[in-house]
């Protein structure tokens, strides 16, 4: 019971705040973005997502975030679109890091 | 007495042996897997693991035994039998695709097809049989393929899993890919299958206990009370991957077939007792 609690807590601590911190630190930069820049940010997120997908390591909500970002950008909600694009990109970067780390790390968990 | 020469020999041996220990063969893996759970739950007989969580959760086991008095999967078994007996348009039937007319073969699946270089699960074999006889394959989530799979398990009950890894590098690679998938952390929660079903087996996750992986594939497909329907093993894989917040793979994807290959090999020696009933 305690093992799982520790795993879940660590996972949440490691994943959620990273994305949030990234959003907050860039907040000042995303309030006055033009449409072209936001579309570029969404494309960058898509490239990062596709890298994670190539490693078969994509996270659950990344595609939805990108889709929502596109939708918001079309409606002119640029700040929200930029925020979602950054979150999607960060998720994808973390997914790639995870996959690369696990290329060796899984071996340490094998029952022997 | 330790001399520089003996120390050097010691480190040379260590360098050779450590990588070997990290890449044990399937049979060593299976023995270690079984021994782990035996040590972890010394009061649980090995044969009991085919009952999943009901092997280690006494309260849940009582409820399950009551459910088993009128098994909710019976309808699926009946439907599966009916489908199995129906001849194809060309006059052949599923019987023609399997050894022994399909009776008592579940314990040999998944198997590795050395000609095609792929893992063949029970459902994959059933759909392949349809394709070979010019029938459209069923969708993986369809009621029909799950019912057929339930029937195949039912008529194999009591047989002993004997998954083989043929002498073919591709077969061993498929096993290793399944093993790697099983032990790799994924998703936003950064969890591996083994984190829940080895390391934390028996622990609570919200109001339920986590089951042990040993024996996991033996009772599928299962009727899930909370969903009110039968589901396949791959549907359960899909749910677990989604629950750790990773993008799930399609049922019968190469990833899940390899995972089933590894996981069922770990259950070699245990009996087929599918289909089953779960919460």
CSV table of N, CA, C and O in Angstrom, one decimal, chain A residues 1-4 7-8 11-12 14-16 19 49 56-61 63 91 98-99 101-107 109-112, chain B residues 21-22 32-33 36 176 179-180 183-191 194-196 198-200 203-205 210 242 245-249 255:
chain,number,residue,atom,x,y,z
A,1,UNK,N,0.8,-1.2,0.0
A,1,UNK,CA,0.0,0.0,0.0
A,1,UNK,C,0.9,1.3,0.0
A,1,UNK,O,0.7,2.1,-0.8
A,2,UNK,N,1.9,1.2,0.9
A,2,UNK,CA,2.7,2.4,1.0
A,2,UNK,C,3.6,2.6,-0.3
A,2,UNK,O,3.8,3.7,-0.7
A,3,UNK,N,4.0,1.5,-0.9
A,3,UNK,CA,4.8,1.6,-2.1
A,3,UNK,C,4.1,2.3,-3.2
A,3,UNK,O,4.6,3.2,-3.8
A,4,UNK,N,2.8,1.9,-3.4
A,4,UNK,CA,2.0,2.5,-4.4
A,4,UNK,C,1.8,4.0,-4.1
A,4,UNK,O,1.9,4.8,-5.0
A,7,UNK,N,4.8,5.8,-5.1
A,7,UNK,CA,5.0,5.9,-6.5
A,7,UNK,C,4.0,6.9,-7.1
A,7,UNK,O,4.4,7.8,-7.9
A,8,UNK,N,2.8,6.9,-6.7
A,8,UNK,CA,1.8,7.8,-7.2
A,8,UNK,C,2.1,9.2,-6.8
A,8,UNK,O,2.1,10.1,-7.7
A,11,UNK,N,5.1,10.4,-8.8
A,11,UNK,CA,4.7,10.6,-10.2
A,11,UNK,C,4.0,11.9,-10.4
A,11,UNK,O,4.3,12.7,-11.3
A,12,UNK,N,3.1,12.2,-9.5
A,12,UNK,CA,2.3,13.4,-9.6
A,12,UNK,C,3.2,14.7,-9.3
A,12,UNK,O,3.2,15.6,-10.1
A,14,UNK,N,6.4,14.8,-9.8
A,14,UNK,CA,7.3,15.0,-10.9
A,14,UNK,C,6.7,15.5,-12.2
A,14,UNK,O,7.3,16.2,-13.0
A,15,UNK,N,5.4,15.1,-12.4
A,15,UNK,CA,4.8,15.4,-13.7
A,15,UNK,C,4.0,16.8,-13.7
A,15,UNK,O,4.3,17.7,-14.5
A,16,UNK,N,3.1,16.9,-12.8
A,16,UNK,CA,2.2,18.1,-12.8
A,16,UNK,C,3.0,19.4,-12.7
A,16,UNK,O,2.8,20.3,-13.5
A,19,UNK,N,4.9,20.9,-15.8
A,19,UNK,CA,4.1,21.5,-16.8
A,19,UNK,C,3.6,22.9,-16.3
A,19,UNK,O,3.6,23.8,-17.1
A,49,UNK,N,5.4,16.1,-30.4
A,49,UNK,CA,4.5,14.9,-30.2
A,49,UNK,C,4.8,13.8,-31.1
A,49,UNK,O,4.8,12.6,-30.7
A,56,UNK,N,6.9,5.4,-29.6
A,56,UNK,CA,5.7,4.7,-29.0
A,56,UNK,C,5.6,5.1,-27.5
A,56,UNK,O,5.4,4.2,-26.7
A,57,UNK,N,5.8,6.3,-27.2
A,57,UNK,CA,5.8,6.8,-25.8
A,57,UNK,C,4.9,8.0,-25.6
A,57,UNK,O,5.1,8.7,-24.6
A,58,UNK,N,4.0,8.2,-26.5
A,58,UNK,CA,3.1,9.4,-26.3
A,58,UNK,C,2.2,9.4,-25.1
A,58,UNK,O,1.8,8.3,-24.7
A,59,UNK,N,2.0,10.5,-24.5
A,59,UNK,CA,1.2,10.6,-23.3
A,59,UNK,C,-0.3,10.7,-23.8
A,59,UNK,O,-0.6,11.1,-24.9
A,60,UNK,N,-1.2,10.5,-22.8
A,60,UNK,CA,-2.6,10.4,-23.1
A,60,UNK,C,-3.2,11.6,-23.7
A,60,UNK,O,-4.0,11.5,-24.7
A,61,UNK,N,-3.0,12.8,-23.2
A,61,UNK,CA,-3.8,13.9,-23.6
A,61,UNK,C,-3.2,14.9,-24.6
A,61,UNK,O,-3.7,15.9,-25.0
A,63,UNK,N,-2.4,14.8,-27.8
A,63,UNK,CA,-3.1,15.1,-29.1
A,63,UNK,C,-4.3,16.0,-28.8
A,63,UNK,O,-4.5,16.9,-29.6
A,91,UNK,N,4.9,18.2,-22.5
A,91,UNK,CA,4.5,16.8,-22.3
A,91,UNK,C,5.3,15.9,-23.2
A,91,UNK,O,5.8,14.8,-22.8
A,98,UNK,N,11.4,10.3,-21.0
A,98,UNK,CA,11.1,9.0,-20.3
A,98,UNK,C,11.4,7.8,-21.1
A,98,UNK,O,12.0,6.8,-20.6
A,99,UNK,N,11.1,7.8,-22.4
A,99,UNK,CA,11.4,6.7,-23.3
A,99,UNK,C,12.9,6.4,-23.4
A,99,UNK,O,13.3,5.3,-23.4
A,101,UNK,N,15.2,7.3,-21.2
A,101,UNK,CA,15.6,6.8,-19.9
A,101,UNK,C,15.3,5.3,-19.7
A,101,UNK,O,16.1,4.5,-19.3
A,102,UNK,N,14.1,5.0,-20.2
A,102,UNK,CA,13.6,3.6,-20.0
A,102,UNK,C,14.3,2.6,-20.9
A,102,UNK,O,14.2,1.4,-20.6
A,103,UNK,N,15.0,3.1,-21.9
A,103,UNK,CA,15.7,2.2,-22.8
A,103,UNK,C,16.6,1.3,-22.0
A,103,UNK,O,16.9,0.1,-22.4
A,104,UNK,N,17.1,1.8,-20.9
A,104,UNK,CA,18.0,1.0,-20.0
A,104,UNK,C,17.4,0.7,-18.7
A,104,UNK,O,17.5,-0.4,-18.1
A,105,UNK,N,16.6,1.7,-18.2
A,105,UNK,CA,16.2,1.7,-16.8
A,105,UNK,C,15.2,0.5,-16.5
A,105,UNK,O,15.2,-0.1,-15.4
A,106,UNK,N,14.5,0.0,-17.5
A,106,UNK,CA,13.5,-1.1,-17.2
A,106,UNK,C,14.3,-2.4,-16.8
A,106,UNK,O,13.7,-3.2,-16.0
A,107,UNK,N,15.5,-2.5,-17.2
A,107,UNK,CA,16.2,-3.8,-16.8
A,107,UNK,C,16.4,-3.9,-15.3
A,107,UNK,O,16.5,-5.0,-14.8
A,109,UNK,N,14.3,-3.4,-13.1
A,109,UNK,CA,13.1,-3.8,-12.4
A,109,UNK,C,12.7,-5.2,-12.7
A,109,UNK,O,11.8,-5.8,-12.1
A,110,UNK,N,13.5,-5.9,-13.5
A,110,UNK,CA,13.2,-7.3,-13.8
A,110,UNK,C,13.3,-8.2,-12.6
A,110,UNK,O,14.3,-8.1,-11.9
A,111,UNK,N,12.3,-9.0,-12.4
A,111,UNK,CA,12.3,-9.9,-11.2
A,111,UNK,C,13.4,-10.9,-11.4
A,111,UNK,O,13.4,-11.6,-12.5
A,112,UNK,N,14.3,-11.1,-10.5
A,112,UNK,CA,15.4,-12.1,-10.6
A,112,UNK,C,15.4,-13.0,-9.4
A,112,UNK,O,15.0,-12.6,-8.3
B,21,UNK,N,23.5,-11.9,-16.0
B,21,UNK,CA,22.4,-11.8,-15.0
B,21,UNK,C,21.3,-10.9,-15.4
B,21,UNK,O,20.1,-11.1,-15.1
B,22,UNK,N,21.6,-9.8,-16.1
B,22,UNK,CA,20.6,-8.9,-16.6
B,22,UNK,C,19.8,-9.4,-17.7
B,22,UNK,O,18.7,-8.9,-18.0
B,32,UNK,N,11.9,-17.2,-11.6
B,32,UNK,CA,12.1,-16.0,-10.7
B,32,UNK,C,10.8,-15.3,-10.4
B,32,UNK,O,10.5,-15.0,-9.2
B,33,UNK,N,10.0,-15.2,-11.4
B,33,UNK,CA,8.7,-14.6,-11.3
B,33,UNK,C,7.8,-15.4,-10.3
B,33,UNK,O,7.2,-14.8,-9.4
B,36,UNK,N,9.1,-15.1,-6.8
B,36,UNK,CA,8.9,-13.8,-6.1
B,36,UNK,C,7.5,-13.8,-5.5
B,36,UNK,O,7.4,-13.4,-4.3
B,176,UNK,N,11.2,-10.8,-25.6
B,176,UNK,CA,12.0,-9.7,-24.9
B,176,UNK,C,11.3,-8.4,-25.1
B,176,UNK,O,11.3,-7.6,-24.1
B,179,UNK,N,8.6,-8.4,-22.5
B,179,UNK,CA,9.2,-8.2,-21.2
B,179,UNK,C,9.6,-6.8,-21.0
B,179,UNK,O,9.3,-6.2,-19.9
B,180,UNK,N,10.2,-6.1,-22.0
B,180,UNK,CA,10.6,-4.7,-21.9
B,180,UNK,C,9.3,-3.8,-21.7
B,180,UNK,O,9.4,-2.9,-20.8
B,183,UNK,N,8.1,-4.0,-18.0
B,183,UNK,CA,8.9,-3.4,-17.0
B,183,UNK,C,9.2,-1.9,-17.2
B,183,UNK,O,9.9,-1.3,-16.4
B,184,UNK,N,8.7,-1.4,-18.4
B,184,UNK,CA,9.0,0.0,-18.7
B,184,UNK,C,8.0,1.0,-18.1
B,184,UNK,O,6.8,0.8,-18.3
B,185,UNK,N,8.4,2.0,-17.5
B,185,UNK,CA,7.5,3.1,-17.1
B,185,UNK,C,7.0,3.8,-18.3
B,185,UNK,O,7.8,4.1,-19.2
B,186,UNK,N,5.8,4.2,-18.2
B,186,UNK,CA,5.2,5.0,-19.3
B,186,UNK,C,4.1,6.0,-18.8
B,186,UNK,O,3.7,5.8,-17.7
B,187,UNK,N,3.8,6.9,-19.6
B,187,UNK,CA,2.7,7.8,-19.3
B,187,UNK,C,3.0,8.9,-18.3
B,187,UNK,O,4.1,8.9,-17.7
B,188,UNK,N,2.1,9.8,-18.1
B,188,UNK,CA,2.3,10.9,-17.2
B,188,UNK,C,2.5,10.5,-15.7
B,188,UNK,O,3.1,11.2,-15.0
B,189,UNK,N,1.9,9.3,-15.4
B,189,UNK,CA,2.1,8.9,-14.0
B,189,UNK,C,3.4,8.1,-13.8
B,189,UNK,O,3.7,7.7,-12.7
B,190,UNK,N,4.1,7.9,-14.9
B,190,UNK,CA,5.4,7.3,-14.9
B,190,UNK,C,5.4,5.9,-14.2
B,190,UNK,O,6.2,5.7,-13.2
B,191,UNK,N,4.5,5.0,-14.6
B,191,UNK,CA,4.4,3.7,-14.0
B,191,UNK,C,4.5,2.6,-15.0
B,191,UNK,O,4.1,2.7,-16.1
B,194,UNK,N,4.8,-3.5,-14.0
B,194,UNK,CA,5.4,-4.2,-12.8
B,194,UNK,C,5.3,-3.4,-11.5
B,194,UNK,O,5.3,-3.9,-10.4
B,195,UNK,N,5.2,-2.1,-11.6
B,195,UNK,CA,5.1,-1.2,-10.4
B,195,UNK,C,3.8,-1.6,-9.7
B,195,UNK,O,3.8,-1.6,-8.4
B,196,UNK,N,2.7,-1.8,-10.4
B,196,UNK,CA,1.4,-2.1,-9.8
B,196,UNK,C,1.3,-3.6,-9.5
B,196,UNK,O,0.9,-4.0,-8.4
B,198,UNK,N,3.6,-6.2,-9.6
B,198,UNK,CA,4.7,-7.0,-8.9
B,198,UNK,C,5.0,-6.3,-7.6
B,198,UNK,O,4.7,-6.8,-6.5
B,199,UNK,N,5.5,-5.1,-7.7
B,199,UNK,CA,6.0,-4.4,-6.6
B,199,UNK,C,4.8,-4.1,-5.6
B,199,UNK,O,5.0,-4.1,-4.4
B,200,UNK,N,3.7,-3.7,-6.1
B,200,UNK,CA,2.6,-3.3,-5.2
B,200,UNK,C,1.4,-4.3,-5.3
B,200,UNK,O,0.3,-3.9,-4.8
B,203,UNK,N,-1.6,-4.4,-2.7
B,203,UNK,CA,-1.8,-3.1,-2.1
B,203,UNK,C,-3.1,-2.5,-2.6
B,203,UNK,O,-3.6,-2.9,-3.6
B,204,UNK,N,-3.6,-1.5,-1.9
B,204,UNK,CA,-4.8,-0.8,-2.3
B,204,UNK,C,-4.5,0.2,-3.4
B,204,UNK,O,-3.5,0.9,-3.4
B,205,UNK,N,-5.4,0.2,-4.4
B,205,UNK,CA,-5.5,1.4,-5.3
B,205,UNK,C,-6.9,1.9,-5.2
B,205,UNK,O,-7.8,1.2,-5.6
B,210,UNK,N,-4.6,-4.4,-5.7
B,210,UNK,CA,-4.0,-4.7,-7.0
B,210,UNK,C,-3.7,-6.2,-7.1
B,210,UNK,O,-3.1,-6.8,-6.2
B,242,UNK,N,-4.0,3.4,-20.5
B,242,UNK,CA,-4.7,4.7,-20.4
B,242,UNK,C,-4.7,5.2,-18.9
B,242,UNK,O,-4.5,6.4,-18.7
B,245,UNK,N,-2.0,7.2,-17.9
B,245,UNK,CA,-2.0,8.4,-18.7
B,245,UNK,C,-1.0,8.4,-19.9
B,245,UNK,O,-0.3,9.4,-20.1
B,246,UNK,N,-0.9,7.2,-20.5
B,246,UNK,CA,-0.1,7.1,-21.7
B,246,UNK,C,-1.1,6.8,-22.8
B,246,UNK,O,-2.2,6.4,-22.5
B,247,UNK,N,-0.8,7.1,-24.0
B,247,UNK,CA,-1.7,6.9,-25.1
B,247,UNK,C,-1.7,5.4,-25.4
B,247,UNK,O,-0.7,4.8,-25.7
B,248,UNK,N,-2.9,4.8,-25.2
B,248,UNK,CA,-3.0,3.3,-25.4
B,248,UNK,C,-2.7,2.8,-26.8
B,248,UNK,O,-3.0,3.6,-27.8
B,249,UNK,N,-2.3,1.6,-27.0
B,249,UNK,CA,-2.2,1.0,-28.3
B,249,UNK,C,-3.5,0.3,-28.6
B,249,UNK,O,-4.3,0.0,-27.8
B,255,UNK,N,2.6,-4.5,-29.9
B,255,UNK,CA,3.0,-4.3,-28.5
B,255,UNK,C,2.2,-5.2,-27.5
B,255,UNK,O,2.8,-5.8,-26.6
